[in-house]
Tab-separated table of C-alpha atoms in Angstrom:
chain	number	residue	atom	x	y	z
A	1	MET	CA	-80.549	148.091	11.326
A	2	MET	CA	-77.324	147.305	13.074
A	3	GLY	CA	-75.693	148.769	16.109
A	4	GLY	CA	-72.640	148.258	18.270
A	5	MET	CA	-71.315	148.972	21.743
A	6	PRO	CA	-67.911	147.941	23.100
A	7	LEU	CA	-68.527	145.784	26.130
A	8	ALA	CA	-65.189	145.417	27.843
A	9	SER	CA	-66.619	143.167	30.519
A	10	THR	CA	-68.027	140.701	28.028
A	11	GLY	CA	-65.647	140.905	25.109
A	12	PHE	CA	-68.490	141.440	22.638
A	13	SER	CA	-67.634	144.711	20.895
A	14	LEU	CA	-70.802	144.948	18.886
A	15	CYS	CA	-74.419	145.690	18.526
A	16	PHE	CA	-75.248	148.961	20.208
A	17	PRO	CA	-73.701	152.412	20.321
A	18	PRO	CA	-72.552	153.859	23.634
A	19	SER	CA	-75.312	155.560	25.574
A	20	PRO	CA	-75.071	159.273	26.308
A	21	SER	CA	-74.653	158.496	29.986
A	22	MET	CA	-71.263	156.958	29.249
A	23	ASN	CA	-70.001	160.325	27.953
A	24	THR	CA	-67.257	158.647	25.965
A	25	ASN	CA	-66.740	161.637	23.729
A	26	ALA	CA	-66.025	163.953	26.635
A	27	ALA	CA	-63.411	161.573	27.973
A	28	SER	CA	-61.555	160.941	24.721
A	29	PRO	CA	-62.541	163.039	21.690
A	30	PRO	CA	-61.559	161.380	18.411
A	31	PRO	CA	-58.557	162.873	16.625
A	32	PRO	CA	-59.727	165.026	13.688
A	33	ARG	CA	-57.417	163.345	11.199
A	34	TRP	CA	-58.661	159.900	12.157
A	35	SER	CA	-62.321	160.848	12.040
A	36	SER	CA	-61.879	162.315	8.554
A	37	SER	CA	-60.462	159.026	7.220
A	38	ALA	CA	-62.701	156.652	9.171
A	39	ALA	CA	-65.474	156.811	6.582
A	40	ALA	CA	-63.069	155.761	3.827
A	41	MET	CA	-61.907	152.802	5.918
A	42	LEU	CA	-65.513	151.866	6.614
A	43	VAL	CA	-66.290	151.935	2.891
A	44	ALA	CA	-63.364	149.565	2.302
A	45	LEU	CA	-64.706	147.157	4.936
A	46	ALA	CA	-68.183	147.474	3.454
A	47	THR	CA	-66.940	146.030	0.160
A	48	ALA	CA	-66.409	142.699	1.936
A	49	PHE	CA	-69.912	142.968	3.399
A	50	ALA	CA	-71.277	143.629	-0.109
A	51	LEU	CA	-69.522	140.502	-1.399
A	52	SER	CA	-70.989	138.546	1.516
A	53	GLN	CA	-74.456	139.726	0.513
A	54	ALA	CA	-73.789	138.732	-3.091
A	55	PHE	CA	-72.603	135.241	-2.159
A	56	ARG	CA	-75.655	134.646	0.061
A	57	THR	CA	-78.097	135.502	-2.768
A	58	VAL	CA	-76.511	133.879	-5.845
A	59	GLY	CA	-78.922	130.965	-5.560
A	60	ALA	CA	-81.862	132.741	-7.165
A	61	MET	CA	-80.015	133.009	-10.492
A	62	MET	CA	-77.709	129.983	-10.203
A	63	ALA	CA	-80.209	127.398	-8.984
A	64	THR	CA	-81.614	126.594	-12.433
A	65	PRO	CA	-78.262	126.249	-14.276
A	66	LEU	CA	-76.738	124.303	-11.374
A	67	THR	CA	-79.688	121.912	-11.326
A	68	SER	CA	-79.323	121.392	-15.054
A	69	HIS	CA	-75.544	120.913	-14.938
A	70	PHE	CA	-75.261	118.587	-11.931
A	71	GLY	CA	-78.750	117.064	-12.000
A	72	LEU	CA	-79.448	118.295	-8.478
A	73	THR	CA	-82.543	117.316	-6.553
A	74	PRO	CA	-84.450	120.080	-4.739
A	75	GLN	CA	-83.055	118.766	-1.454
A	76	GLN	CA	-79.489	119.069	-2.762
A	77	LEU	CA	-80.287	122.573	-3.961
A	78	GLY	CA	-81.488	123.544	-0.486
A	79	THR	CA	-78.397	121.974	1.067
A	80	TRP	CA	-76.133	123.895	-1.326
A	81	ALA	CA	-77.767	127.231	-0.459
A	82	GLY	CA	-77.981	126.491	3.257
A	83	THR	CA	-74.328	125.491	3.608
A	84	PHE	CA	-73.161	129.095	3.272
A	85	HIS	CA	-75.494	130.320	6.009
A	86	PHE	CA	-74.755	127.378	8.309
A	87	MET	CA	-71.012	128.029	8.228
A	88	PHE	CA	-71.580	131.785	8.420
A	89	GLY	CA	-73.827	131.379	11.458
A	90	ILE	CA	-71.715	128.979	13.505
A	91	MET	CA	-68.613	131.135	12.970
A	92	GLN	CA	-70.167	134.350	14.302
A	93	LEU	CA	-69.078	133.813	17.892
A	94	ALA	CA	-65.536	132.826	16.920
A	95	MET	CA	-65.224	135.829	14.629
A	96	GLY	CA	-66.481	138.139	17.359
A	97	VAL	CA	-63.812	136.808	19.710
A	98	SER	CA	-61.160	137.189	17.000
A	99	ILE	CA	-62.159	140.803	16.377
A	100	ASP	CA	-61.880	141.529	20.102
A	101	MET	CA	-58.484	139.824	20.384
A	102	PHE	CA	-56.821	140.737	17.089
A	103	GLY	CA	-58.845	143.609	15.655
A	104	VAL	CA	-61.067	144.139	12.631
A	105	ARG	CA	-58.288	144.387	10.036
A	106	ARG	CA	-56.420	141.193	10.960
A	107	THR	CA	-59.608	139.160	11.319
A	108	VAL	CA	-61.022	140.151	7.925
A	109	LEU	CA	-57.700	139.833	6.089
A	110	THR	CA	-57.158	136.369	7.560
A	111	ALA	CA	-60.656	135.006	6.922
A	112	PHE	CA	-61.631	136.573	3.597
A	113	PRO	CA	-59.115	134.619	1.457
A	114	LEU	CA	-61.192	131.543	2.314
A	115	ALA	CA	-64.113	133.164	0.486
A	116	VAL	CA	-61.874	133.683	-2.546
A	117	ALA	CA	-60.723	130.060	-2.399
A	118	GLY	CA	-64.302	128.856	-2.031
A	119	ALA	CA	-65.504	130.889	-5.007
A	120	VAL	CA	-62.644	129.569	-7.157
A	121	LEU	CA	-63.446	126.009	-6.062
A	122	CYS	CA	-67.120	126.511	-6.946
A	123	ALA	CA	-66.159	127.928	-10.342
A	124	MET	CA	-64.082	124.802	-11.055
A	125	ALA	CA	-66.252	122.282	-9.179
A	126	PRO	CA	-66.357	118.903	-10.963
A	127	ASN	CA	-69.183	117.587	-8.779
A	128	PHE	CA	-71.748	118.511	-6.154
A	129	HIS	CA	-69.500	117.692	-3.199
A	130	ALA	CA	-66.837	120.128	-4.407
A	131	LEU	CA	-69.569	122.728	-4.791
A	132	LEU	CA	-70.632	122.175	-1.165
A	133	LEU	CA	-67.049	122.493	0.055
A	134	GLY	CA	-66.705	125.735	-1.864
A	135	GLN	CA	-69.897	127.078	-0.290
A	136	ALA	CA	-68.615	126.142	3.167
A	137	LEU	CA	-65.335	127.986	2.573
A	138	ILE	CA	-67.209	131.041	1.317
A	139	GLY	CA	-69.408	131.019	4.428
A	140	VAL	CA	-66.405	130.922	6.766
A	141	GLY	CA	-64.555	133.565	4.758
A	142	CYS	CA	-67.506	135.958	4.793
A	143	ALA	CA	-68.339	135.359	8.465
A	144	PRO	CA	-66.567	138.455	9.862
A	145	ALA	CA	-67.866	140.856	7.192
A	146	PHE	CA	-71.077	141.764	9.033
A	147	LEU	CA	-69.460	142.067	12.459
A	148	ALA	CA	-66.419	143.954	11.186
A	149	CYS	CA	-68.469	146.894	9.946
A	150	THR	CA	-70.646	146.955	13.052
A	151	VAL	CA	-67.725	146.844	15.464
A	152	PHE	CA	-65.744	149.389	13.443
A	153	ILE	CA	-68.604	151.896	13.612
A	154	ALA	CA	-69.101	151.326	17.340
A	155	ARG	CA	-65.409	151.744	18.124
A	156	HIS	CA	-64.424	154.626	15.881
A	157	PHE	CA	-67.493	156.801	15.310
A	158	ASP	CA	-69.349	159.095	17.647
A	159	ALA	CA	-72.707	157.694	18.768
A	160	SER	CA	-74.500	160.579	17.044
A	161	ARG	CA	-73.178	159.361	13.670
A	162	PHE	CA	-73.965	155.713	14.268
A	163	THR	CA	-77.257	155.624	12.359
A	164	ALA	CA	-75.865	157.528	9.381
A	165	MET	CA	-72.798	155.303	9.111
A	166	SER	CA	-74.879	152.138	9.509
A	167	GLY	CA	-77.143	153.370	6.716
A	168	LEU	CA	-74.103	153.948	4.499
A	169	VAL	CA	-72.880	150.410	5.127
A	170	MET	CA	-76.282	148.861	4.434
A	171	SER	CA	-76.605	150.824	1.195
A	172	LEU	CA	-73.182	149.692	0.010
A	173	ALA	CA	-73.920	146.098	1.022
A	174	GLY	CA	-77.124	146.261	-0.986
A	175	MET	CA	-75.017	146.656	-4.109
A	176	GLY	CA	-73.932	143.052	-3.650
A	177	ILE	CA	-77.528	141.834	-3.686
A	178	LEU	CA	-78.298	144.033	-6.694
A	179	PHE	CA	-75.480	142.316	-8.586
A	180	THR	CA	-77.121	138.916	-8.109
A	181	GLY	CA	-80.245	140.090	-9.919
A	182	THR	CA	-80.191	141.188	-13.557
A	183	PRO	CA	-76.373	141.624	-13.846
A	184	LEU	CA	-75.649	138.056	-12.724
A	185	ALA	CA	-78.452	136.700	-14.916
A	186	LEU	CA	-76.993	138.474	-17.965
A	187	LEU	CA	-73.527	137.172	-17.111
A	188	ILE	CA	-74.737	133.582	-16.773
A	189	GLU	CA	-76.742	133.726	-20.011
A	190	ALA	CA	-73.756	135.207	-21.874
A	191	SER	CA	-71.299	132.666	-20.449
A	192	SER	CA	-72.054	130.230	-17.615
A	193	TRP	CA	-72.622	129.961	-13.892
A	194	ARG	CA	-68.920	129.161	-13.489
A	195	VAL	CA	-68.017	132.596	-14.809
A	196	GLY	CA	-70.420	134.082	-12.265
A	197	TYR	CA	-68.438	132.505	-9.436
A	198	ALA	CA	-65.158	133.536	-11.078
A	199	VAL	CA	-66.246	137.172	-11.289
A	200	LEU	CA	-67.281	137.146	-7.631
A	201	ALA	CA	-63.896	135.640	-6.730
A	202	ALA	CA	-62.155	138.456	-8.620
A	203	PHE	CA	-64.255	141.069	-6.818
A	204	ALA	CA	-63.370	139.413	-3.501
A	205	VAL	CA	-59.653	139.674	-4.299
A	206	LEU	CA	-60.063	143.371	-5.083
A	207	SER	CA	-61.948	143.853	-1.812
A	208	TRP	CA	-59.170	142.125	0.150
A	209	LEU	CA	-56.520	144.307	-1.497
A	210	LEU	CA	-58.528	147.455	-0.768
A	211	ILE	CA	-58.930	146.533	2.904
A	212	SER	CA	-55.248	145.636	3.184
A	213	TRP	CA	-54.246	148.985	1.692
A	214	ARG	CA	-56.797	151.274	3.288
A	215	VAL	CA	-57.823	149.945	6.711
A	216	HIS	CA	-55.444	150.626	9.598
A	217	GLU	CA	-57.007	150.725	13.041
A	218	PRO	CA	-55.556	153.166	15.564
A	219	ALA	CA	-54.929	152.082	19.121
A	220	ARG	CA	-57.969	152.464	21.370
A	221	PRO	CA	-57.932	153.401	25.053
A	222	THR	CA	-58.953	149.840	25.996
A	223	ASP	CA	-56.102	148.442	23.898
A	224	GLN	CA	-53.591	150.587	25.810
A	225	ALA	CA	-54.793	149.562	29.281
A	226	PRO	CA	-52.364	147.621	31.493
A	227	ALA	CA	-52.586	143.903	30.975
A	228	GLY	CA	-53.793	143.334	34.531
A	229	GLN	CA	-56.849	145.523	34.042
A	230	THR	CA	-58.412	143.583	31.184
A	231	GLU	CA	-59.307	139.927	30.888
A	232	ARG	CA	-58.266	138.265	27.667
A	233	GLN	CA	-61.205	136.999	25.658
A	234	SER	CA	-61.486	133.358	24.619
A	235	LEU	CA	-64.068	131.300	22.782
A	236	ARG	CA	-64.847	129.310	25.934
A	237	LYS	CA	-65.334	132.520	27.911
A	238	ALA	CA	-67.549	133.943	25.165
A	239	VAL	CA	-69.776	130.852	25.181
A	240	ARG	CA	-69.963	130.945	28.972
A	241	GLU	CA	-71.098	134.568	28.863
A	242	LEU	CA	-74.034	133.659	26.598
A	243	LEU	CA	-75.512	131.255	29.154
A	244	PRO	CA	-77.135	133.903	31.419
A	245	LEU	CA	-79.260	135.002	28.473
A	246	PHE	CA	-81.080	131.668	28.501
A	247	ALA	CA	-82.076	132.211	32.123
A	248	MET	CA	-84.165	135.193	31.008
A	249	PRO	CA	-87.692	134.071	30.047
A	250	HIS	CA	-88.042	136.239	26.927
A	251	THR	CA	-84.876	134.987	25.187
A	252	LEU	CA	-86.431	131.835	23.729
A	253	GLY	CA	-89.300	133.682	22.060
A	254	LEU	CA	-86.915	136.224	20.532
A	255	LEU	CA	-84.699	133.461	19.136
A	256	CYS	CA	-87.694	131.660	17.625
A	257	PHE	CA	-88.747	134.853	15.860
A	258	ALA	CA	-85.201	135.723	14.759
A	259	CYS	CA	-84.802	132.262	13.212
A	260	VAL	CA	-87.605	132.851	10.709
A	261	SER	CA	-88.012	136.586	10.067
A	262	TYR	CA	-84.858	137.188	8.003
A	263	ALA	CA	-84.786	133.591	6.765
A	264	ALA	CA	-88.079	133.958	4.890
A	265	PHE	CA	-86.753	136.882	2.836
A	266	ILE	CA	-83.409	135.249	1.991
A	267	THR	CA	-84.990	131.862	1.238
A	268	LEU	CA	-87.222	133.520	-1.347
A	269	ARG	CA	-84.798	136.094	-2.764
A	270	GLY	CA	-81.664	134.001	-2.417
A	271	LEU	CA	-82.915	130.582	-3.540
A	272	TRP	CA	-86.440	129.975	-4.860
A	273	LEU	CA	-87.409	133.179	-6.679
A	274	GLY	CA	-85.507	132.340	-9.857
A	275	PRO	CA	-86.621	128.702	-10.056
A	276	VAL	CA	-90.311	129.468	-9.465
A	277	LEU	CA	-90.379	132.159	-12.154
A	278	HIS	CA	-88.462	129.971	-14.611
A	279	ASP	CA	-90.044	126.574	-13.963
A	280	ARG	CA	-93.596	127.584	-13.060
A	281	HIS	CA	-94.059	130.492	-15.487
A	282	GLY	CA	-91.372	130.023	-18.145
A	283	LEU	CA	-89.599	133.340	-17.557
A	284	SER	CA	-86.067	133.634	-18.892
A	285	LEU	CA	-83.130	133.945	-16.518
A	286	VAL	CA	-82.791	137.649	-17.326
A	287	ALA	CA	-86.513	138.285	-16.800
A	288	SER	CA	-86.276	136.498	-13.450
A	289	GLY	CA	-83.244	138.641	-12.665
A	290	ASN	CA	-85.259	141.772	-13.345
A	291	VAL	CA	-87.866	140.693	-10.785
A	292	ALA	CA	-85.108	139.897	-8.293
A	293	LEU	CA	-83.598	143.329	-8.912
A	294	VAL	CA	-86.870	145.123	-8.156
A	295	MET	CA	-87.432	142.990	-5.050
A	296	THR	CA	-83.907	143.845	-3.894
A	297	VAL	CA	-84.449	147.578	-4.336
A	298	ALA	CA	-87.676	147.275	-2.339
A	299	GLY	CA	-85.782	145.369	0.346
A	300	MET	CA	-83.131	148.105	0.492
A	301	ILE	CA	-85.732	150.826	1.016
A	302	SER	CA	-87.726	148.910	3.606
A	303	PRO	CA	-85.320	148.994	6.611
A	304	THR	CA	-85.115	152.785	6.460
A	305	LEU	CA	-88.901	153.071	6.352
A	306	PHE	CA	-89.415	150.773	9.316
A	307	GLY	CA	-86.614	152.475	11.217
A	308	ARG	CA	-88.367	155.815	10.840
A	309	MET	CA	-91.819	154.411	11.641
A	310	ASP	CA	-90.771	152.340	14.676
A	311	PRO	CA	-93.609	152.902	17.184
A	312	GLY	CA	-91.656	151.565	20.167
A	313	GLY	CA	-92.961	149.792	23.253
A	314	ALA	CA	-95.663	147.153	23.009
A	315	ARG	CA	-96.746	148.452	19.596
A	316	ARG	CA	-93.353	147.463	18.202
A	317	THR	CA	-93.934	143.800	19.034
A	318	ARG	CA	-97.413	143.982	17.492
A	319	TRP	CA	-95.884	145.391	14.309
A	320	MET	CA	-93.296	142.609	14.267
A	321	MET	CA	-95.908	139.888	14.617
A	322	GLY	CA	-98.378	141.546	12.255
A	323	CYS	CA	-95.827	141.926	9.471
A	324	ALA	CA	-94.631	138.349	9.930
A	325	LEU	CA	-98.195	137.045	9.709
A	326	ALA	CA	-98.771	139.169	6.596
A	327	GLY	CA	-95.703	137.500	5.116
A	328	THR	CA	-97.175	134.116	6.051
A	329	LEU	CA	-100.306	134.936	4.057
A	330	MET	CA	-98.218	136.042	1.068
A	331	PHE	CA	-96.269	132.793	1.002
A	332	GLY	CA	-99.538	130.905	1.367
A	333	ALA	CA	-100.955	132.759	-1.634
A	334	MET	CA	-97.864	131.945	-3.708
A	335	ALA	CA	-98.209	128.295	-2.705
A	336	LEU	CA	-101.885	127.929	-3.525
A	337	THR	CA	-102.094	129.966	-6.725
A	338	HIS	CA	-100.271	129.597	-10.020
A	339	SER	CA	-100.656	133.202	-11.064
A	340	ARG	CA	-97.748	134.933	-12.759
A	341	ALA	CA	-98.957	138.260	-11.365
A	342	VAL	CA	-98.980	136.845	-7.828
A	343	ASP	CA	-95.532	135.280	-8.123
A	344	ILE	CA	-94.057	138.507	-9.504
A	345	GLY	CA	-96.002	141.041	-7.448
A	346	LEU	CA	-95.953	139.453	-3.994
A	347	PRO	CA	-92.150	139.041	-3.801
A	348	ILE	CA	-91.793	142.755	-4.557
A	349	ILE	CA	-94.396	143.630	-1.920
A	350	TYR	CA	-92.680	141.285	0.526
A	351	GLY	CA	-89.416	143.084	-0.218
A	352	LEU	CA	-91.064	146.301	0.960
A	353	LEU	CA	-92.383	144.496	4.040
A	354	SER	CA	-89.127	142.718	4.893
A	355	GLY	CA	-87.680	145.693	6.768
A	356	TYR	CA	-89.802	144.772	9.772
A	357	SER	CA	-86.976	142.478	10.824
A	358	VAL	CA	-84.944	145.554	11.832
A	359	LEU	CA	-87.432	146.117	14.655
A	360	GLN	CA	-85.842	143.062	16.301
A	361	TYR	CA	-82.709	145.092	16.967
A	362	ALA	CA	-84.600	147.817	18.809
A	363	TYR	CA	-86.613	145.178	20.682
A	364	THR	CA	-83.430	143.350	21.711
A	365	LYS	CA	-81.801	146.588	22.831
A	366	ASN	CA	-84.743	147.288	25.133
A	367	ALA	CA	-85.119	143.685	26.285
A	368	TYR	CA	-81.769	143.396	28.083
A	369	PRO	CA	-79.674	145.503	30.462
A	370	ALA	CA	-76.884	147.489	28.816
A	371	ALA	CA	-74.243	145.083	30.142
A	372	MET	CA	-75.905	142.190	28.276
A	373	THR	CA	-76.835	143.941	25.024
A	374	GLY	CA	-73.768	142.815	23.099
A	375	ARG	CA	-74.236	139.180	24.022
A	376	ALA	CA	-77.938	139.338	23.193
A	377	MET	CA	-77.257	140.837	19.768
A	378	ALA	CA	-74.558	138.270	19.026
A	379	LEU	CA	-76.938	135.459	19.956
A	380	MET	CA	-79.720	136.952	17.825
A	381	ASN	CA	-77.397	137.295	14.821
A	382	MET	CA	-76.411	133.640	15.145
A	383	ALA	CA	-80.077	132.648	15.311
A	384	MET	CA	-80.878	134.693	12.206
A	385	PHE	CA	-78.203	133.145	10.008
A	386	LEU	CA	-78.634	129.605	11.302
A	387	GLY	CA	-82.356	130.081	10.723
A	388	VAL	CA	-81.659	130.857	7.069
A	389	SER	CA	-79.671	127.636	6.758
A	390	LEU	CA	-82.437	125.614	8.424
A	391	MET	CA	-85.199	127.113	6.279
A	392	GLN	CA	-83.318	126.670	3.005
A	393	TRP	CA	-82.480	123.056	3.819
A	394	THR	CA	-86.023	122.310	5.020
A	395	THR	CA	-87.622	123.789	1.905
A	396	GLY	CA	-85.299	121.647	-0.201
A	397	VAL	CA	-86.447	118.542	1.666
A	398	ALA	CA	-90.075	119.608	1.214
A	399	ALA	CA	-89.588	120.131	-2.517
A	400	SER	CA	-87.968	116.699	-2.918
A	401	TRP	CA	-90.846	115.093	-1.007
A	402	ALA	CA	-93.310	116.911	-3.249
A	403	VAL	CA	-91.632	115.694	-6.434
A	404	ALA	CA	-91.636	112.119	-5.132
A	405	ASN	CA	-95.342	112.323	-4.257
A	406	GLY	CA	-96.673	114.097	-7.318
A	407	VAL	CA	-97.132	117.487	-5.640
A	408	GLU	CA	-96.027	120.701	-7.313
A	409	PRO	CA	-92.661	121.422	-5.600
A	410	PHE	CA	-93.102	125.172	-5.217
A	411	ARG	CA	-96.389	124.623	-3.422
A	412	ALA	CA	-94.504	122.552	-0.849
A	413	VAL	CA	-91.678	125.111	-0.672
A	414	PHE	CA	-93.890	128.111	-0.004
A	415	LEU	CA	-96.192	126.256	2.391
A	416	THR	CA	-93.082	125.237	4.342
A	417	VAL	CA	-91.868	128.840	4.518
A	418	ALA	CA	-95.348	129.982	5.552
A	419	GLY	CA	-95.544	127.293	8.228
A	420	MET	CA	-92.117	128.077	9.679
A	421	LEU	CA	-92.831	131.815	9.663
A	422	ALA	CA	-96.160	131.251	11.399
A	423	ALA	CA	-94.598	128.887	13.956
A	424	GLY	CA	-91.834	131.350	14.854
A	425	THR	CA	-94.335	134.178	15.183
A	426	MET	CA	-96.700	132.129	17.345
A	427	ALA	CA	-93.803	131.117	19.593
A	428	PHE	CA	-92.921	134.790	20.014
A	429	PHE	CA	-96.567	135.549	20.815
A	430	LEU	CA	-97.119	132.690	23.274
A	431	LEU	CA	-93.769	132.704	25.078
A	432	PRO	CA	-92.918	135.466	27.560
A	433	ARG	CA	-91.928	138.767	25.968
A	434	ALA	CA	-89.690	141.440	27.422
A	435	PRO	CA	-91.500	144.078	29.485
A	436	ALA	CA	-91.162	147.729	28.526
A	437	ARG	CA	-88.061	149.200	30.152
A	438	THR	CA	-87.314	152.746	31.168
A	439	ALA	CA	-84.174	154.604	30.143
A	440	ALA	CA	-82.832	154.284	33.696
A	441	GLN	CA	-83.351	150.521	33.643
A	442	LEU	CA	-81.662	150.190	30.256
A	443	SER	CA	-78.522	151.957	31.445
A	444	ALA	CA	-78.338	149.938	34.643
């Protein structure tokens, strides 16, 4: 699902492994001792990624108790959930620059304590505004977790092991989402939502200690180059290097699609799944957690399936649009029916379908020259996470409007998701798409 390639000319050390034509292994084979310990260091970094995944999906189980405790409106609930993703998204570029300038270890160890502080603040929050501030801190603290693993794999693993190591990271990160299903529901029912945040804060401390103890990056050839041969990265330079992407006609369509594809899954799994099962069908928190757990497992299997089935070329874009439109129909069905079977079964089926979003990475890789791949991936990642924030906030507004106008709120929520998913897909269909590129063109 994720890739990474050091791009010395751009400063974006992420998103796609080196191509065989670069022959990086022949030039500088990795030391055996380092390669044998790299996996352990990657596992340590992946614990922060797992905590990031947990924090982004707590809403499904915490939404109902938080609404009860603070008297939140649906709009406030959407704002609370979206704050994490907004801060996470806007910090991606800054974190990428920090990783290039200071390294993976220093960036994660500096940022992640903010996630701990945010979780503690949420656990002790006396009011909604403190809860929002805590969510914002968590979003900033977790911002480098995704990039850190991607960059680490790209820098310190052979390209032939990239897929296997990425799969390991995604599997470990999935444990964080699994925790926010049945385990978190049981914890909240046995104690309170505050204890849920406290436990996540404790796990985050353990993750920070593990990274501090275990992760030590060796010097890379680019780090040892004379100062005159490399240009120091800066945030202004990084922003400037994104601008050429917008001159390419297919960038806008890709961003529109990226804004909604991942957002639909997280908006359902990370925010509205628990409330709809509890409020519409009377399921207990633990029963809702069980459904979330099964949906999560389906979502963990799906990326591997789509990765193996990727048809490539023009068929890939048809698969992307077809799966997104199928998701639109599922959300429409959940909006227009009040069937318990539909509201339990379709989220699980959508979990199995959700892996289609990984096809975006392959599409993006083929849509841009090798020298622009890192920037394109960074821009797409920002669009994905900011899209989650926008969709969660918008569905909250829609639910509040529905309550004020006598409409069932979940009907408004799911119709909004369906509409946004359809709009993003239609934009991708109608706007220019990247032409198929040959291997020679991609390496140019």
